[in-house]
CSV table of C-alpha atoms in Angstrom, one decimal:
chain,number,residue,atom,x,y,z
A,1,MET,CA,69.5,43.3,8.5
A,2,ALA,CA,68.2,41.5,5.4
A,3,ALA,CA,65.9,44.3,4.5
A,4,SER,CA,68.8,46.7,4.2
A,5,HIS,CA,70.8,44.4,2.0
A,6,SER,CA,67.7,43.8,-0.2
A,7,ARG,CA,67.3,47.5,-0.8
A,8,ARG,CA,70.9,48.1,-1.5
A,9,ALA,CA,71.0,45.2,-4.0
A,10,ALA,CA,67.7,46.4,-5.6
A,11,LEU,CA,68.9,50.0,-5.9
A,12,LYS,CA,72.2,48.8,-7.5
A,13,GLY,CA,70.2,46.9,-10.1
A,14,LEU,CA,67.9,49.9,-10.7
A,15,LEU,CA,70.9,52.2,-11.1
A,16,THR,CA,72.4,49.9,-13.7
A,17,SER,CA,69.2,49.8,-15.7
A,18,THR,CA,68.8,53.6,-15.6
A,19,VAL,CA,72.2,54.3,-17.0
A,20,ALA,CA,72.4,52.0,-20.1
A,21,LEU,CA,53.3,41.1,-2.2
A,22,GLY,CA,49.6,39.2,2.4
A,23,ALA,CA,49.0,40.3,5.7
A,24,PRO,CA,46.2,38.7,7.8
A,25,THR,CA,43.0,38.8,5.7
A,26,ILE,CA,40.7,41.6,6.7
A,27,MET,CA,37.6,43.1,5.1
A,28,ALA,CA,39.5,46.2,4.2
A,29,ALA,CA,41.5,44.2,1.6
A,30,ASP,CA,38.4,43.9,-0.5
A,31,LYS,CA,36.9,47.3,-0.1
A,32,PRO,CA,37.1,49.6,-3.1
A,33,VAL,CA,40.2,51.8,-3.1
A,34,ALA,CA,39.5,55.5,-2.9
A,35,SER,CA,40.9,57.9,-5.4
A,36,SER,CA,42.8,61.1,-4.7
A,37,ALA,CA,39.8,63.0,-6.1
A,38,ASP,CA,37.8,62.2,-3.0
A,39,GLY,CA,40.4,63.8,-0.8
A,40,SER,CA,42.5,60.8,0.1
A,41,ILE,CA,46.2,60.9,-0.1
A,42,LYS,CA,47.8,60.0,-3.4
A,43,GLN,CA,49.7,56.8,-3.1
A,44,SER,CA,52.6,55.2,-4.9
A,45,VAL,CA,54.5,52.0,-4.5
A,46,CYS,CA,58.3,51.4,-4.5
A,47,ARG,CA,59.5,49.2,-7.4
A,48,TRP,CA,62.3,47.5,-5.5
A,49,CYS,CA,59.8,45.9,-3.0
A,50,PHE,CA,58.0,43.9,-5.7
A,51,GLN,CA,60.9,42.6,-7.9
A,52,SER,CA,59.3,39.2,-8.1
A,53,MET,CA,57.0,40.6,-10.8
A,54,SER,CA,57.8,42.5,-13.9
A,55,LEU,CA,57.4,46.3,-13.9
A,56,GLU,CA,54.6,45.8,-16.4
A,57,GLU,CA,52.7,43.5,-14.0
A,58,LEU,CA,53.3,45.8,-11.1
A,59,CYS,CA,51.9,48.8,-13.1
A,60,VAL,CA,48.7,46.9,-14.1
A,61,ALA,CA,48.1,45.7,-10.5
A,62,ALA,CA,48.9,49.1,-9.0
A,63,LYS,CA,46.6,51.0,-11.3
A,64,GLY,CA,43.9,48.6,-10.5
A,65,MET,CA,44.2,49.5,-6.8
A,66,GLY,CA,44.0,53.2,-7.4
A,67,ILE,CA,47.8,53.7,-6.9
A,68,LYS,CA,48.9,56.7,-9.0
A,69,GLY,CA,52.7,56.1,-9.3
A,70,ILE,CA,55.7,53.9,-9.0
A,71,ASP,CA,58.6,55.1,-6.9
A,72,LEU,CA,62.4,54.7,-7.4
A,73,VAL,CA,62.6,54.1,-11.1
A,74,GLY,CA,64.8,56.0,-13.6
A,75,PRO,CA,64.7,56.9,-17.3
A,76,ALA,CA,64.8,53.3,-18.6
A,77,ASP,CA,61.5,52.5,-16.9
A,78,TRP,CA,59.6,55.8,-17.4
A,79,PRO,CA,58.1,54.7,-20.8
A,80,THR,CA,56.5,51.8,-19.1
A,81,LEU,CA,54.9,54.0,-16.4
A,82,LYS,CA,53.7,56.4,-19.1
A,83,LYS,CA,52.2,53.6,-21.0
A,84,HIS,CA,50.0,52.8,-18.0
A,85,GLY,CA,49.3,56.4,-17.1
A,86,LEU,CA,51.3,56.3,-13.9
A,87,ASP,CA,53.5,59.0,-12.4
A,88,SER,CA,57.1,58.7,-11.3
A,89,PRO,CA,56.7,60.6,-7.9
A,90,MET,CA,60.3,59.9,-6.7
A,91,CYS,CA,62.8,59.4,-9.5
A,92,ASN,CA,66.2,57.9,-9.1
A,93,GLY,CA,69.4,57.3,-11.1
A,94,ALA,CA,71.6,60.2,-10.3
A,95,GLU,CA,72.8,59.0,-6.9
A,96,ILE,CA,76.0,57.0,-6.6
A,97,ASN,CA,74.7,54.8,-3.8
A,98,LEU,CA,73.3,55.3,-0.3
A,99,THR,CA,76.7,55.7,1.4
A,100,ASP,CA,78.7,58.0,-1.0
A,101,GLY,CA,76.7,61.2,-0.7
A,102,PHE,CA,76.7,65.0,-0.5
A,103,ASN,CA,78.2,65.1,3.0
A,104,ASP,CA,81.6,64.1,1.7
A,105,LEU,CA,83.7,66.5,-0.4
A,106,LYS,CA,85.3,63.8,-2.4
A,107,PHE,CA,82.1,62.8,-4.0
A,108,HIS,CA,80.9,66.3,-5.0
A,109,ALA,CA,82.3,66.4,-8.5
A,110,GLN,CA,80.9,63.1,-9.5
A,111,LEU,CA,77.5,63.8,-7.9
A,112,GLN,CA,77.2,67.2,-9.4
A,113,THR,CA,77.9,65.8,-12.8
A,114,ARG,CA,75.4,63.1,-12.4
A,115,TYR,CA,72.7,65.4,-11.1
A,116,LYS,CA,73.3,68.0,-13.7
A,117,GLU,CA,72.7,65.4,-16.3
A,118,MET,CA,69.6,63.9,-14.6
A,119,ILE,CA,67.7,67.1,-13.6
A,120,PRO,CA,66.8,68.1,-17.2
A,121,LYS,CA,65.8,64.5,-17.9
A,122,VAL,CA,63.4,64.4,-15.0
A,123,ALA,CA,61.9,67.7,-16.1
A,124,GLN,CA,61.6,66.7,-19.7
A,125,ALA,CA,59.7,63.5,-18.7
A,126,GLY,CA,57.3,65.7,-16.8
A,127,TYR,CA,58.4,64.7,-13.3
A,128,THR,CA,59.4,66.7,-10.2
A,129,ASN,CA,61.2,64.8,-7.5
A,130,LEU,CA,64.7,63.4,-7.7
A,131,ILE,CA,66.1,61.4,-4.8
A,132,CYS,CA,69.5,62.1,-3.1
A,133,PHE,CA,71.3,60.9,0.0
A,134,SER,CA,73.6,62.4,2.6
A,135,GLY,CA,75.9,59.4,2.6
A,136,SER,CA,77.8,57.9,5.6
A,137,ARG,CA,79.4,59.9,8.3
A,138,ARG,CA,82.8,58.3,8.2
A,139,GLY,CA,83.7,59.9,11.5
A,140,MET,CA,82.7,63.5,10.6
A,141,SER,CA,80.5,65.6,12.9
A,142,ASP,CA,77.0,66.6,12.1
A,143,GLU,CA,78.1,70.2,11.7
A,144,GLN,CA,80.9,69.2,9.2
A,145,GLY,CA,78.4,67.0,7.3
A,146,LEU,CA,76.0,69.9,7.1
A,147,GLU,CA,78.6,72.3,5.8
A,148,ASN,CA,79.8,69.8,3.2
A,149,ALA,CA,76.3,68.9,2.1
A,150,VAL,CA,75.5,72.6,1.6
A,151,ARG,CA,78.7,73.0,-0.5
A,152,GLY,CA,77.7,70.0,-2.6
A,153,LEU,CA,74.1,70.8,-3.2
A,154,GLN,CA,74.2,74.6,-3.5
A,155,PRO,CA,75.6,74.6,-7.0
A,156,LEU,CA,72.7,72.5,-8.2
A,157,MET,CA,69.9,74.7,-6.8
A,158,ASP,CA,69.7,77.1,-9.7
A,159,LEU,CA,69.5,74.3,-12.3
A,160,ALA,CA,66.9,72.5,-10.3
A,161,ALA,CA,64.9,75.8,-10.0
A,162,LYS,CA,65.2,76.4,-13.7
A,163,HIS,CA,63.7,72.9,-14.5
A,164,LYS,CA,61.2,73.0,-11.6
A,165,VAL,CA,62.9,69.8,-10.1
A,166,VAL,CA,63.2,69.2,-6.4
A,167,LEU,CA,66.1,67.3,-5.0
A,168,VAL,CA,64.7,65.2,-2.1
A,169,MET,CA,67.1,63.8,0.5
A,170,GLU,CA,65.8,60.6,2.2
A,171,LEU,CA,65.9,60.3,6.0
A,172,LEU,CA,67.2,56.8,6.8
A,173,ASN,CA,67.8,55.1,10.1
A,174,SER,CA,71.4,54.5,11.2
A,175,LYS,CA,70.5,52.1,14.0
A,176,ILE,CA,69.4,49.0,12.0
A,177,ASP,CA,69.4,49.3,8.3
A,178,HIS,CA,71.9,51.9,7.2
A,179,LYS,CA,74.7,52.1,9.8
A,180,ASP,CA,76.6,55.4,9.9
A,181,TYR,CA,74.1,57.2,7.6
A,182,GLN,CA,74.2,60.9,8.4
A,183,CYS,CA,70.8,62.2,7.6
A,184,ASP,CA,69.2,60.0,10.2
A,185,ARG,CA,67.2,62.6,12.1
A,186,THR,CA,64.5,65.0,10.9
A,187,SER,CA,66.3,67.8,12.7
A,188,TRP,CA,69.5,67.3,10.6
A,189,GLY,CA,67.6,67.2,7.4
A,190,VAL,CA,65.6,70.3,8.3
A,191,ALA,CA,68.8,72.1,9.3
A,192,LEU,CA,70.2,71.3,5.8
A,193,ALA,CA,67.0,72.6,4.1
A,194,LYS,CA,67.2,75.8,6.1
A,195,LYS,CA,70.8,76.4,5.2
A,196,LEU,CA,70.1,75.8,1.5
A,197,GLY,CA,67.0,78.1,1.7
A,198,SER,CA,65.6,76.7,-1.6
A,199,GLU,CA,62.2,75.3,-2.5
A,200,ASN,CA,64.1,73.0,-4.7
A,201,PHE,CA,65.5,71.0,-1.8
A,202,LYS,CA,63.1,69.0,0.4
A,203,LEU,CA,63.1,65.8,2.5
A,204,LEU,CA,61.7,62.3,2.0
A,205,TYR,CA,60.3,61.4,5.4
A,206,ASP,CA,60.5,57.7,5.7
A,207,ILE,CA,58.1,56.8,8.5
A,208,TYR,CA,59.7,53.4,9.0
A,209,HIS,CA,63.2,54.7,9.3
A,210,MET,CA,62.2,57.7,11.5
A,211,GLN,CA,60.2,55.5,13.9
A,212,ILE,CA,63.4,53.5,14.5
A,213,ASP,CA,65.8,56.4,15.0
A,214,GLU,CA,63.7,59.1,16.7
A,215,GLY,CA,60.0,58.1,17.0
A,216,ASP,CA,57.5,61.0,17.8
A,217,VAL,CA,56.4,60.6,14.2
A,218,ILE,CA,53.2,62.7,14.2
A,219,ARG,CA,54.8,65.6,16.1
A,220,ASN,CA,57.8,65.7,13.7
A,221,ILE,CA,55.6,65.5,10.6
A,222,THR,CA,53.4,68.3,12.0
A,223,ASP,CA,56.2,70.5,13.0
A,224,HIS,CA,58.4,70.1,9.9
A,225,HIS,CA,55.9,69.4,7.1
A,226,ALA,CA,57.0,72.5,5.2
A,227,TYR,CA,60.3,70.7,4.5
A,228,ILE,CA,58.8,67.4,3.5
A,229,ALA,CA,58.1,66.6,-0.2
A,230,HIS,CA,57.3,62.8,0.0
A,231,TYR,CA,56.6,60.0,2.5
A,232,HIS,CA,57.5,56.2,2.6
A,233,THR,CA,55.8,53.6,4.7
A,234,ALA,CA,56.6,50.2,6.2
A,235,GLY,CA,55.8,48.3,9.4
A,236,VAL,CA,58.0,48.5,12.4
A,237,PRO,CA,59.8,46.3,13.3
A,238,GLY,CA,60.8,44.3,10.3
A,239,ARG,CA,59.9,46.6,7.3
A,240,HIS,CA,57.0,44.3,6.4
A,241,GLU,CA,53.2,44.7,6.0
A,242,LEU,CA,51.2,47.4,7.6
A,243,ASP,CA,49.3,44.9,9.8
A,244,ASP,CA,48.5,44.3,13.4
A,245,LYS,CA,52.0,42.8,14.0
A,246,GLN,CA,53.7,46.1,13.8
A,247,GLU,CA,53.6,49.2,16.1
A,248,LEU,CA,52.8,52.2,14.0
A,249,ASN,CA,49.2,53.6,13.8
A,250,TYR,CA,49.1,54.3,10.1
A,251,PRO,CA,45.6,55.7,9.9
A,252,ALA,CA,46.5,58.3,12.5
A,253,ILE,CA,49.7,59.1,10.8
A,254,MET,CA,47.9,59.6,7.5
A,255,ARG,CA,45.4,61.9,9.1
A,256,ALA,CA,48.2,63.9,10.5
A,257,ILE,CA,49.8,64.2,7.1
A,258,LYS,CA,46.5,65.3,5.5
A,259,ALA,CA,46.0,67.9,8.3
A,260,THR,CA,49.2,69.6,7.1
A,261,GLY,CA,47.7,70.2,3.7
A,262,PHE,CA,50.1,67.8,2.0
A,263,LYS,CA,49.4,67.4,-1.7
A,264,GLY,CA,52.2,65.0,-2.6
A,265,TYR,CA,52.6,61.2,-2.5
A,266,VAL,CA,52.8,58.6,0.2
A,267,ALA,CA,54.6,55.5,-1.2
A,268,GLN,CA,54.3,52.0,0.1
A,269,GLU,CA,57.9,50.7,0.7
A,270,PHE,CA,57.4,47.5,2.8
A,271,ILE,CA,58.7,44.1,2.0
A,272,PRO,CA,55.8,41.7,1.7
A,273,THR,CA,56.1,38.4,3.6
A,274,GLN,CA,52.8,36.8,2.6
A,275,THR,CA,52.4,34.6,-0.4
A,276,ASP,CA,49.9,37.0,-2.0
A,277,LYS,CA,52.0,40.1,-2.2
A,278,LEU,CA,49.4,42.1,-4.0
A,279,ALA,CA,46.8,41.4,-1.3
A,280,SER,CA,49.4,42.8,1.1
A,281,LEU,CA,49.8,45.9,-1.0
A,282,ARG,CA,46.0,46.4,-1.4
A,283,GLN,CA,45.6,46.1,2.3
A,284,ALA,CA,48.2,48.8,2.9
A,285,VAL,CA,46.7,51.1,0.3
A,286,ASN,CA,43.3,50.8,1.9
A,287,LEU,CA,44.7,51.3,5.4
A,288,CYS,CA,46.3,54.6,4.3
A,289,ASN,CA,43.1,55.9,2.6
A,290,VAL,CA,41.7,58.1,5.4
């Protein structure tokens, strides 16, 4: 699917840089955006979804909407975020890619080296969450993938704890966008978190992806919130605007997230299809302010 390829290409570009917007017009798009101080969920936006504008432009627009951070950027872009007083709620730059991950022994040495280098950088910059991925199954069972992932991640837990950094594995669908990805069910991710037994490993619950692969979004969030550090949004199907063309009830989902006592970030990760991309973003931000 095009969305999948777009993200892979975007992440590849972002990784390179780290190592060297509307939906149908509705009144909500013009209403003042609430701030986290009034009890609304803190919101972020994923950089890769708005590559038609510079990071500088995105920061200015995001801050004007009450967005508090920019997701999926690495060290090269952190100074720009700091310039605008924005957080980096989900850092990247240590992963190899989305397919070569901790479930495969042959990538452990490379991944551990990369994460050992990045964890202190994340902490030094004043951030907390660093993304990671299971990788593709490549024919291995869920049980073997879990065992391998524990072996790959366990040696990083003490370092992460020392620096107060959380390694956050993203739940991605394997039906449409990321064929063969192993961490494609909340239950698998939670099983991994339980085996690791560390507060320095959590899950990124991507609402779009989990609606595709398992549904029952509110129940899964409610039952497993203790293992979730971060959320991503997008409309289903298509990964586009959070509008009336898609099937998820985002206000209800946001209320469920709030009810768990969640204090982290929800990041908008949809691909805007409308000409006015920032209007689409503002509409999504307002929809999720509950």
